[in-house]
Coordinates of C-alpha atoms in Angstrom, one line a residue:
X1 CA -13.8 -71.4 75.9
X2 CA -17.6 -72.3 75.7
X3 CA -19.5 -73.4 73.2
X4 CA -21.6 -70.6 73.4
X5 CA -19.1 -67.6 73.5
X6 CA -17.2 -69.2 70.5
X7 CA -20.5 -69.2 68.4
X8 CA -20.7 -65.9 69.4
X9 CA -17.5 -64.8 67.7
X10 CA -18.0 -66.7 64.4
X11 CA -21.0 -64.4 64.0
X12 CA -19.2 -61.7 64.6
X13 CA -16.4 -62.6 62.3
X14 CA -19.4 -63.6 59.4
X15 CA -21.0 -60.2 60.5
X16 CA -17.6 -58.5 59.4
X17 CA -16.9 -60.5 56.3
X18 CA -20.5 -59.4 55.1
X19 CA -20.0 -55.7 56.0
X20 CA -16.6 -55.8 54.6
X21 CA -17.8 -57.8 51.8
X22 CA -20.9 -56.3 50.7
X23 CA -21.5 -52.4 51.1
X24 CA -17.7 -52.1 50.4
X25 CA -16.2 -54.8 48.6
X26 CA -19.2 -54.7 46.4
X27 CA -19.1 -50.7 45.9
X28 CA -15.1 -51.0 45.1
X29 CA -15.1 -53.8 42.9
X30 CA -18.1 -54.1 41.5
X31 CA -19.6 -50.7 41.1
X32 CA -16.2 -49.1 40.7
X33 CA -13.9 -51.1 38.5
X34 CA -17.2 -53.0 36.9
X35 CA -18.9 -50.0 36.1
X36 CA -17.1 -46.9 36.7
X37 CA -18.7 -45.4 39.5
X38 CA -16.3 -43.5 41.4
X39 CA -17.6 -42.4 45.0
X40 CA -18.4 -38.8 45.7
X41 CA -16.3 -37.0 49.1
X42 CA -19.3 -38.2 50.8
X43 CA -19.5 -41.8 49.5
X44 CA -16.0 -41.4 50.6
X45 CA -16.5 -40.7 54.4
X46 CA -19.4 -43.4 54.7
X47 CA -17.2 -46.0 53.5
X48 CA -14.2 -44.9 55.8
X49 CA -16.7 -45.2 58.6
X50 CA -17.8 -48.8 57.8
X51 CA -13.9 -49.6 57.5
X52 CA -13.7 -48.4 60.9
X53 CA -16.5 -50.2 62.1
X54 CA -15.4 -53.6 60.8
X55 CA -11.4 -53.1 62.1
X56 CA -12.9 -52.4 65.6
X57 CA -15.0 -55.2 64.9
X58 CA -11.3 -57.7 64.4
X59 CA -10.2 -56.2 67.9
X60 CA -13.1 -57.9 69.3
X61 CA -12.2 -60.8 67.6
X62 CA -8.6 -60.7 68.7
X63 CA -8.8 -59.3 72.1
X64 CA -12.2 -60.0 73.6
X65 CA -15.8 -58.3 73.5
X66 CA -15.1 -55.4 75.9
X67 CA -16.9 -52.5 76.3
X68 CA -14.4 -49.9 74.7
X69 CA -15.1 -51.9 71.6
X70 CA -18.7 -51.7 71.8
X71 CA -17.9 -47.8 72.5
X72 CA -16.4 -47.0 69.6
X73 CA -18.8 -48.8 67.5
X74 CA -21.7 -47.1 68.7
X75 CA -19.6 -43.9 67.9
X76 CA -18.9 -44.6 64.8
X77 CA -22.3 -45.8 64.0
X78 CA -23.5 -42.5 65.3
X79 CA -20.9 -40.7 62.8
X80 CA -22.0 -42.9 60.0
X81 CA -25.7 -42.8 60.3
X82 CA -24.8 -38.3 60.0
X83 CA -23.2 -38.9 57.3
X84 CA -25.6 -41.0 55.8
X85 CA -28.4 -38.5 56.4
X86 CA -26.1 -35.8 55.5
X87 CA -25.4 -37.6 52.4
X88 CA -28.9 -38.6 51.3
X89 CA -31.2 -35.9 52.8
X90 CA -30.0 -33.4 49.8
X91 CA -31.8 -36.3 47.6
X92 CA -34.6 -37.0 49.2
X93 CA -37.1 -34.6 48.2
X94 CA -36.6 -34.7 44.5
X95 CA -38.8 -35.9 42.2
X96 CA -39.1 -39.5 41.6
X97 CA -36.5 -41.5 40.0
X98 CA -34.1 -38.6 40.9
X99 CA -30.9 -38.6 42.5
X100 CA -27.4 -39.7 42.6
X101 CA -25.2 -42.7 40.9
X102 CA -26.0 -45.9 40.4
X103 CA -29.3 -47.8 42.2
X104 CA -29.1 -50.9 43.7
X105 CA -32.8 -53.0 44.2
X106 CA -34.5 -49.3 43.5
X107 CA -31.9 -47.8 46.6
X108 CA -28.9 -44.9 45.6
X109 CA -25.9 -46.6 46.9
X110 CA -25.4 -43.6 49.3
X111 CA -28.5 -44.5 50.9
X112 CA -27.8 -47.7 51.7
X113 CA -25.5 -46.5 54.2
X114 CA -28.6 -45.6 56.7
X115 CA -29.5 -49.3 56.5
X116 CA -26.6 -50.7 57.3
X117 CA -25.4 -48.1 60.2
X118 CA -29.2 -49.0 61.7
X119 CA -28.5 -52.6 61.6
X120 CA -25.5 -52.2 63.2
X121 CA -27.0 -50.2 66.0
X122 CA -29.7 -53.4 66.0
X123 CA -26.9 -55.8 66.2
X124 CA -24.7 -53.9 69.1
X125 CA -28.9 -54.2 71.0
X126 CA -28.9 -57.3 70.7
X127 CA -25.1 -57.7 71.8
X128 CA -25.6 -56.1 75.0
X129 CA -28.5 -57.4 75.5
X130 CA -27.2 -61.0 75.6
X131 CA -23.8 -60.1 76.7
X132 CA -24.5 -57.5 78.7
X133 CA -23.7 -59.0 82.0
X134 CA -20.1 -60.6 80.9
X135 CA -18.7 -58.4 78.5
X136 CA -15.0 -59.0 79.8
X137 CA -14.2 -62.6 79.1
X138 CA -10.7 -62.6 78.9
X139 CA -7.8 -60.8 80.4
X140 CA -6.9 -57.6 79.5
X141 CA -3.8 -57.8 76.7
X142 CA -4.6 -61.4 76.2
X143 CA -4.7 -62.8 73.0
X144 CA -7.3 -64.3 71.5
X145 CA -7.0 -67.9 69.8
X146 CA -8.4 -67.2 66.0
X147 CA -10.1 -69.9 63.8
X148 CA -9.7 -70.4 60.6
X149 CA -12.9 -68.7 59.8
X150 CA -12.1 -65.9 62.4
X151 CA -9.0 -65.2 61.0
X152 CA -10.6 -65.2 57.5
X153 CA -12.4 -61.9 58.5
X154 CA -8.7 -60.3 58.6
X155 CA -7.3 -61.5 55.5
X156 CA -10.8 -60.2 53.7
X157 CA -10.5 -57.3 55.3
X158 CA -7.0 -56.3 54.1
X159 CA -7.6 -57.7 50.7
X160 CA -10.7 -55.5 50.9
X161 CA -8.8 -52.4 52.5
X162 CA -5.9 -52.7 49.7
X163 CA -8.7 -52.6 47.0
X164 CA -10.2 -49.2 48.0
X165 CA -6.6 -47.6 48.4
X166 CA -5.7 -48.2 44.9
X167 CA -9.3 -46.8 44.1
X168 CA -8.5 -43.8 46.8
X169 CA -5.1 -43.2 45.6
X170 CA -6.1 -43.7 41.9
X171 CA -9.2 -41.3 41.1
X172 CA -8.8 -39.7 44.2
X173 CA -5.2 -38.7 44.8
X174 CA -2.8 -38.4 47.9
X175 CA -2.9 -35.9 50.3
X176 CA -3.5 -32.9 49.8
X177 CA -5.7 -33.9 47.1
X178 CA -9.6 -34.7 48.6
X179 CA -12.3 -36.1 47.1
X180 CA -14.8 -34.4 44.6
X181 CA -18.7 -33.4 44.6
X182 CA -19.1 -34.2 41.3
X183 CA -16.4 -37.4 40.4
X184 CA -15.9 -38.7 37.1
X185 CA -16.3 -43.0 36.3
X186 CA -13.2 -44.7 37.1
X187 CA -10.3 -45.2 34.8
X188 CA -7.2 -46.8 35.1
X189 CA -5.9 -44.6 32.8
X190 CA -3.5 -41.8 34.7
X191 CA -4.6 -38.8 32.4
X192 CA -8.2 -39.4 32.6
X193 CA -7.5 -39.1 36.8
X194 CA -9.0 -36.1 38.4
X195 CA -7.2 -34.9 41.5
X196 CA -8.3 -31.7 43.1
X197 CA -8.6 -29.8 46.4
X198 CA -11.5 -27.8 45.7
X199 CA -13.6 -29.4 47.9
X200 CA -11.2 -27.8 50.8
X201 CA -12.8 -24.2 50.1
X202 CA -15.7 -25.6 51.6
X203 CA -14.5 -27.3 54.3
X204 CA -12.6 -24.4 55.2
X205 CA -15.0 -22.2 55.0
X206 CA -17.2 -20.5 57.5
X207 CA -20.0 -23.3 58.9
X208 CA -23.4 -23.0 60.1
X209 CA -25.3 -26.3 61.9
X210 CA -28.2 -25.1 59.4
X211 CA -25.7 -25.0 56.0
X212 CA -27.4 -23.4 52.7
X213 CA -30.5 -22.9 55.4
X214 CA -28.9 -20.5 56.9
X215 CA -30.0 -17.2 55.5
X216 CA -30.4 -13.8 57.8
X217 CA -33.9 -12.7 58.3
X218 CA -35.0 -9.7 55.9
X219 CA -34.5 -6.4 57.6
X220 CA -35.4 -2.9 56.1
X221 CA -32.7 -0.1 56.4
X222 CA -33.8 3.2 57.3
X223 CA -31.5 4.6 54.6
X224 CA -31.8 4.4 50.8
X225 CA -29.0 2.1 48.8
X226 CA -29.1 5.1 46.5
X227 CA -30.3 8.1 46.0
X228 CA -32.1 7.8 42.3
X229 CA -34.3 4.7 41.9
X230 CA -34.1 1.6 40.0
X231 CA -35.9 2.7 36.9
X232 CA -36.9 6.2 35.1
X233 CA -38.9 7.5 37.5
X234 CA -42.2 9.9 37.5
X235 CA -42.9 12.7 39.6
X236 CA -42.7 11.9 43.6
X237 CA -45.5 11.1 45.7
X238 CA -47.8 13.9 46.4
X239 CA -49.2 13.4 49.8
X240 CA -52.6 14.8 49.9
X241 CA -53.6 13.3 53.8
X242 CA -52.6 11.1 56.4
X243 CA -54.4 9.3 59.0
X244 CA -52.8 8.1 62.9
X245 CA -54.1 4.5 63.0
X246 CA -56.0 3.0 66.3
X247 CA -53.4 2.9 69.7
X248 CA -54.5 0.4 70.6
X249 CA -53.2 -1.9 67.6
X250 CA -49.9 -4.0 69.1
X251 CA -47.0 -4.1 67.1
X252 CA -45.3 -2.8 63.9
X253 CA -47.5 -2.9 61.1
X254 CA -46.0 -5.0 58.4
X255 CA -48.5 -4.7 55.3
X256 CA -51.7 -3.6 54.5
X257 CA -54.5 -4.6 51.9
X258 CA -58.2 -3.7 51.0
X259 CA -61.1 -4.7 49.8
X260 CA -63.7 -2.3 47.5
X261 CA -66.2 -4.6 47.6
X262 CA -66.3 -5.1 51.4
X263 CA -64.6 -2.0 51.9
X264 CA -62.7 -3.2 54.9
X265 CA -58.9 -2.6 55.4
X266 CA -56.4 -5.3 56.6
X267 CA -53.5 -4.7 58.7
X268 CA -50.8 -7.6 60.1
X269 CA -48.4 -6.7 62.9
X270 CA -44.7 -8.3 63.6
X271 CA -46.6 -9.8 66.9
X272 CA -48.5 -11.8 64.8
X273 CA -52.0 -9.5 65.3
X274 CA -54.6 -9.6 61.9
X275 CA -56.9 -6.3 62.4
X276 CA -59.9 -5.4 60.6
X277 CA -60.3 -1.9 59.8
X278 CA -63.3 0.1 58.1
X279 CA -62.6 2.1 55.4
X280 CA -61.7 5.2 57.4
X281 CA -59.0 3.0 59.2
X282 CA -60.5 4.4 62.3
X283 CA -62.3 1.9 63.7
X284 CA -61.2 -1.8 64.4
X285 CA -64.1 -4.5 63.4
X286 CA -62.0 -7.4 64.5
X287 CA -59.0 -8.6 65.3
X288 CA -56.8 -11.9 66.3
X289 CA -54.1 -12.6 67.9
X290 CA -52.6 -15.8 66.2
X291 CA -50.8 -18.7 67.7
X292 CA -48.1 -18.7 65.2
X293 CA -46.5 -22.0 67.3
X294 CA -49.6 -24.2 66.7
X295 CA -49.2 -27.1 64.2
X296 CA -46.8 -25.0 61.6
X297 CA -44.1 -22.3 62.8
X298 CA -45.1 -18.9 61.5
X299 CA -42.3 -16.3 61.6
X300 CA -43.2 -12.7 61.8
X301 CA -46.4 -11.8 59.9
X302 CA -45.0 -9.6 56.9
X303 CA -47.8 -10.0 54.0
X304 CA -51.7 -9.8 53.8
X305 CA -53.7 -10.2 51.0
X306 CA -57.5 -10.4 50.3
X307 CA -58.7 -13.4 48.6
X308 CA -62.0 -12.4 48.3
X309 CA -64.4 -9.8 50.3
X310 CA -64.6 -12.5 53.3
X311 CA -61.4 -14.7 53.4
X312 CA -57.6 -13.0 53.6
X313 CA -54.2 -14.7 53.5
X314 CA -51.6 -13.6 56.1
X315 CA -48.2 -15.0 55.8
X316 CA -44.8 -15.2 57.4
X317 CA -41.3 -14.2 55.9
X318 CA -40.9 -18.1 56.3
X319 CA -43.4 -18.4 53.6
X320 CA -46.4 -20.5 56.0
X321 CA -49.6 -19.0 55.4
X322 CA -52.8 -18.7 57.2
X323 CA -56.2 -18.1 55.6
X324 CA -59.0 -16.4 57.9
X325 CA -62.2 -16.0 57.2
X326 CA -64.8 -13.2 58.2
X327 CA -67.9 -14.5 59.4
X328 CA -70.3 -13.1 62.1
X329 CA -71.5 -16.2 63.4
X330 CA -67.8 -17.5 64.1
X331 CA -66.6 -16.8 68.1
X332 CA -63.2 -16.4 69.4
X333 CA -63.9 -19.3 72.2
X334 CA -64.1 -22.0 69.2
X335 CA -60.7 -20.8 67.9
X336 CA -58.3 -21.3 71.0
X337 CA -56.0 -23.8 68.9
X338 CA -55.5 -21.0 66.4
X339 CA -55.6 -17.6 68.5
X340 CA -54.3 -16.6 71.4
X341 CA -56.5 -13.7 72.0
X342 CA -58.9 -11.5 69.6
X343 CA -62.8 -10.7 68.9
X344 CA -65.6 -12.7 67.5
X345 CA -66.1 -12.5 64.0
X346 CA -62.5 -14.4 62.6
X347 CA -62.0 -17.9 61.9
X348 CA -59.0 -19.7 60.5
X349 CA -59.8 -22.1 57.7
X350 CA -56.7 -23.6 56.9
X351 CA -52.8 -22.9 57.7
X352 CA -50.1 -24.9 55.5
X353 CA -46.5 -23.8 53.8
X354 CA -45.4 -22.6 50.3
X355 CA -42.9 -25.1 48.4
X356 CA -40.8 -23.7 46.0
X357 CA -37.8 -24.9 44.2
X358 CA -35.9 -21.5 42.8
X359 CA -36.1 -19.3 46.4
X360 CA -35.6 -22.8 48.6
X361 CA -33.1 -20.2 49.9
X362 CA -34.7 -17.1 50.6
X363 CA -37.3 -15.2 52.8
X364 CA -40.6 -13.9 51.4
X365 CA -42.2 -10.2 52.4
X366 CA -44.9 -9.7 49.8
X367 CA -48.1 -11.0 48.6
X368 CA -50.7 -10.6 46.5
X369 CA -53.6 -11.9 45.1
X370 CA -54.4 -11.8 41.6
X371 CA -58.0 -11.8 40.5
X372 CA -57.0 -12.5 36.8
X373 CA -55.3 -15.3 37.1
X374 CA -56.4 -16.9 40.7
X375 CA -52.8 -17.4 41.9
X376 CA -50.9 -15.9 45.1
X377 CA -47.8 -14.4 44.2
X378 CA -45.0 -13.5 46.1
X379 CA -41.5 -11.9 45.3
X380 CA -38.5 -13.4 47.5
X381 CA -36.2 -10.7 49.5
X382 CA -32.4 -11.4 48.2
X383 CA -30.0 -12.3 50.7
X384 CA -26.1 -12.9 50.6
X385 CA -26.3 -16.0 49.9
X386 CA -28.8 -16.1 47.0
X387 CA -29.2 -12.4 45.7
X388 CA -31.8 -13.2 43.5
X389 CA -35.5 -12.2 43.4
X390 CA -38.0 -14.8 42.1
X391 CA -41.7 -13.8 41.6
X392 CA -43.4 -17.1 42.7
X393 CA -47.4 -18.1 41.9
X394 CA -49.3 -20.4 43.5
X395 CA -52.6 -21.8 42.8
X396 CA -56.0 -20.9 44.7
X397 CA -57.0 -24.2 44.4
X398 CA -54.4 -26.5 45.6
X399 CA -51.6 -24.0 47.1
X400 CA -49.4 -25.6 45.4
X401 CA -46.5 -24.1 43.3
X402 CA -47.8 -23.0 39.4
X403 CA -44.7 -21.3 38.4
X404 CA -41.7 -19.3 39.2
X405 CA -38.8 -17.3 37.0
X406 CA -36.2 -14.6 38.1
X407 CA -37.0 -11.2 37.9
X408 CA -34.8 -8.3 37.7
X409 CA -32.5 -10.1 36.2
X410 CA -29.6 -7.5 35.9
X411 CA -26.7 -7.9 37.9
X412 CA -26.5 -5.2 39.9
X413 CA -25.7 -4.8 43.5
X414 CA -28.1 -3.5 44.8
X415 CA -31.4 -5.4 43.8
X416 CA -34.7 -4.1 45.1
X417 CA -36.0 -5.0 48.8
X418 CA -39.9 -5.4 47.8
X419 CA -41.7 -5.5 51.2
X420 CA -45.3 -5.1 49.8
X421 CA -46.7 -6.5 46.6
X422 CA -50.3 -5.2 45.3
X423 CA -51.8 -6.3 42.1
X424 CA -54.4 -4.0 41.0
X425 CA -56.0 -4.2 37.0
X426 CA -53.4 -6.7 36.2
X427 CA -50.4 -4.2 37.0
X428 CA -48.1 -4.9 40.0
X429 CA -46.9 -2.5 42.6
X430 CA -44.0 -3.4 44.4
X431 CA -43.0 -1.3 47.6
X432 CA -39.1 -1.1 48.0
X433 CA -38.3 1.1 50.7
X434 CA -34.9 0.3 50.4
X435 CA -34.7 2.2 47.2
X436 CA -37.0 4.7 47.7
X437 CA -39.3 4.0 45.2
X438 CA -42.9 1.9 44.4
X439 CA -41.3 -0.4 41.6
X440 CA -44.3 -1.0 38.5
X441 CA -44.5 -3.9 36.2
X442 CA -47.2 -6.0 34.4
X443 CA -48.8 -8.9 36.6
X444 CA -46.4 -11.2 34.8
X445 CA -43.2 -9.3 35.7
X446 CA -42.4 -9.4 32.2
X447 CA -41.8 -6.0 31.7
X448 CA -41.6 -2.9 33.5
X449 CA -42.8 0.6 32.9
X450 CA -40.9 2.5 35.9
X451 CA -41.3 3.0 39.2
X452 CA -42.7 5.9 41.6
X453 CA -40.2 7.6 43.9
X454 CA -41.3 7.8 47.5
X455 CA -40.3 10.9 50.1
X456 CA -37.0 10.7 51.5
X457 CA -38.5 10.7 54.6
X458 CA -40.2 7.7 56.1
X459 CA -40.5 4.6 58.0
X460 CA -42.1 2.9 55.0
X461 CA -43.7 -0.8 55.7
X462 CA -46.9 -1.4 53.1
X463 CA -48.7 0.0 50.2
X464 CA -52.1 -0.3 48.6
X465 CA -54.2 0.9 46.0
X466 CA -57.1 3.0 47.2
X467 CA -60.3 3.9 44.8
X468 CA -58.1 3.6 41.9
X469 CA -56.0 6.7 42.3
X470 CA -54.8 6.5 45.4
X471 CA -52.0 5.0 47.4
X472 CA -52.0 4.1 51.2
X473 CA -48.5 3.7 52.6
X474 CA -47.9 2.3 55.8
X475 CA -45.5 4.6 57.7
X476 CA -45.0 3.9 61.1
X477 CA -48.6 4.4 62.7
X478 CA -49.5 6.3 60.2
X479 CA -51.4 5.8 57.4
X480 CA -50.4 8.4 54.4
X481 CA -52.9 9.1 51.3
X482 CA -50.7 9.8 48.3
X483 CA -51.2 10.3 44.5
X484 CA -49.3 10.5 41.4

């Protein structure tokens, strides 16, 4: 054997002594019987993966560098470097300083894992690259001669392996037991053990590629959940005249707002159309047709709110936002990034994306600005999953999030579908077709006075408050005057 191809396997036995060594032996021993960190069923499943990596890496050292070998490493490497990402990406949006067990030079240990999975990947580069051309250097089934230091990597290994099986067996359990989200610090004493098979429920449990992400887009039901609404009601709706919008607007309307001052009306469609109406909603000023692909994903248009008499906010269910402006001088052939089609008169200023923290797991399908305080607002739409609703404000300034808490905050099944949100005189009117009814609260959603019922019949999509005493309600492609 050459010099050269016996250098070659002393680094790869070093390479497996410090992989064996330091992520694990140094996790086990260290972090786990000298301080008491016990890994989580993650931690768990990045550290089987690096003990797989290193016992294919002893193959190579007993029965050649072949390119099965190199195959299951970069598959494991490719399982490790998921499960590192997996492991860490619920982590690494929190706040600074925040995260999960103990830190190691500023690093969670669980995201250490991504290192050393990439440096693998570097290693098996630089492998191939050298080797590429005579990977097979001895007969197949032959033994390989091992050195002491060679054969060192084995006996570490095992020593090693033996280490994190009492740990394993220990705090974790034998099968069926599994290992925990939330582990308590090692002991060696039996009664202080925690073995448990909750974590199977989730495993066993229906999956989606997108996990907690995966949430059904809001849909209205043409039928009520009830026949009485949410709180004591006033009389019905008296409709007093209704007006058949323009044909020629494309799409469903999805909400509706207005402006005294300006006295123009503002419609948003489901094709992502933004249409300018006079106060007669008979005439269209202007309109767009926005890109809702370009630079951030907008899906389906569902809110509009003015912000003032010459910029609006529209915004998506998935809670991106565009502001437009109204300005005569602005043409449509200076806006091709942001429209596909539309008049002159519309600009786009600026397009970004809520943050929140309590509806991370919802849709949105209201908006509104309030004048009093200079914050957007929204109200999530409750969903299987998280059948909550969380009025949400953001500031005018920055966009950024000012404050959230949970409103209606009974637990009933049924909690209200608000698909239009208008804040008019520092009351809020929130449209829930759902439940027949136009729910009313202060601005703050800190107490509420009652709600409105709505006809049974209609196909009922936005609301807003007309000269004071008046309601608009979007129903179908008509506009319907109402009052109280």
């Amino acid at each position: 054997m050459s010099g050269k191809t016996e250098r070659f396997y002393n680094i790869v036995s070093l390479a497996t002594i410090a992989l064996v060594v330091l992520p694990i032996g140094i996790a086990s021993i260290v972090l786990g019987f000298g301080f008491g960190d016990n890994p989580c069923i993650l931690c768990w499943q990045e550290r089987a993966v690096m003990m797989f990596i290193s016992l294919t890496t002893l193959f190579i050292l007993r029965y050649g560098l072949r390119p099965k070998y190199l195959a299951l490493l970069i598959f494991y490497c490719a399982i490790g470097i998921f499960m590192a990402l997996r492991h860490t990406g619920g982590h690494f949006l929190r706040d600074i300083g925040q995260g999960f067990a103990l830190e190691i030079l500023g690093f969670h240990t669980y995201s250490w894992g991504i290192f050393v999975y990439w440096m693998i990947f570097i290693c098996l580069a630089i492998i191939l690259g050298f080797f590429g051309g005579n990977l097979v250097d001895n007969e197949d089934g032959e033994v390989r001669y091992l050195t002491k230091l060679q054969g060192s990597a084995f006996i570490i290994y095992f020593i090693v392996l033996g280490i994190n099986s009492i740990q394993a067996i220990t705090q974790v359990g034998p099968p069926p037991f599994i290992g925990q989200s939330d582990p308590i610090r090692f002991s060696w004493t039996p009664k202080d053990w925690k073995w448990s098979t909750q974590s199977w429920s989730n495993i066993l449990s229906p999956m989606s590629l997108r996990g907690k992400y995966h949430v059904e887009k809001p849909v209205i039901k043409t039928q009520a959940k009830r026949d009485i609404a949410m709180f004591e009601s006033g009389d019905e709706l008296i409709k007093v005249k209704e007006v058949k919008l323009p044909e020629t607007i494309i799409g469903n309307i999805t909400d509706i707002d207005y402006h005294p001052k300006s006295k123009l009306f503002a419609l948003v469609t489901d094709q992502f159309y933004v249409y300018i109406l006079d106060d007669k909603l008979s005439d269209i000023k202007a309109y767009v047709h926005l890109d809702n692909l370009f630079s951030i994903e907008i899906k389906t248009l569902t809110a509009v709110s003015f912000i003032d008499r010459n910029r609006l906010m529209v915004t998506g269910i998935n809670k991106s936002y565009v502001i437009l402006k109204l300005d005569k001088e602005a043409k449509l052939k200076n806006q091709y990034a942001s429209f596909k089609d539309g008049t002159d008169g519309i600009l786009e200023t600026r397009r970004g994306r809520f943050s929140t923290v309590r509806s991370k797991y919802a849709y949105i399908q209201s908006l509104s600005f309030d004048r009093e305080t200079n914050e957007f607002v929204t109200l999530s739409v409750p969903n299987k999953k998280f059948n909550k609703i969380i009025a949400t404000r953001f500031s005018s300034i920055d966009y950024m999030l000012s404050s959230e808490k949970e409103v209606f905050t009974n637990e009933s099944e049924f909690q209200p579908h608000v698909t239009s949100l208008k804040i008019y005189d520092s009351i809020a009117y929130g449209l829930a077709p759902d439940n027949r009814e136009i729910i009313i609260s202060d601005n703050n959603f800190s107490s509420f006075t009652g709600s409105i019922l709505l006809p049974v019949n209609g196909d009922y999509r936005g609301v807003v408050i007309f000269e004071k005493d008046q309601f608009i309600i979007i129903d179908g492609n008509i506009a319907s005057y109402f009052i109280n």
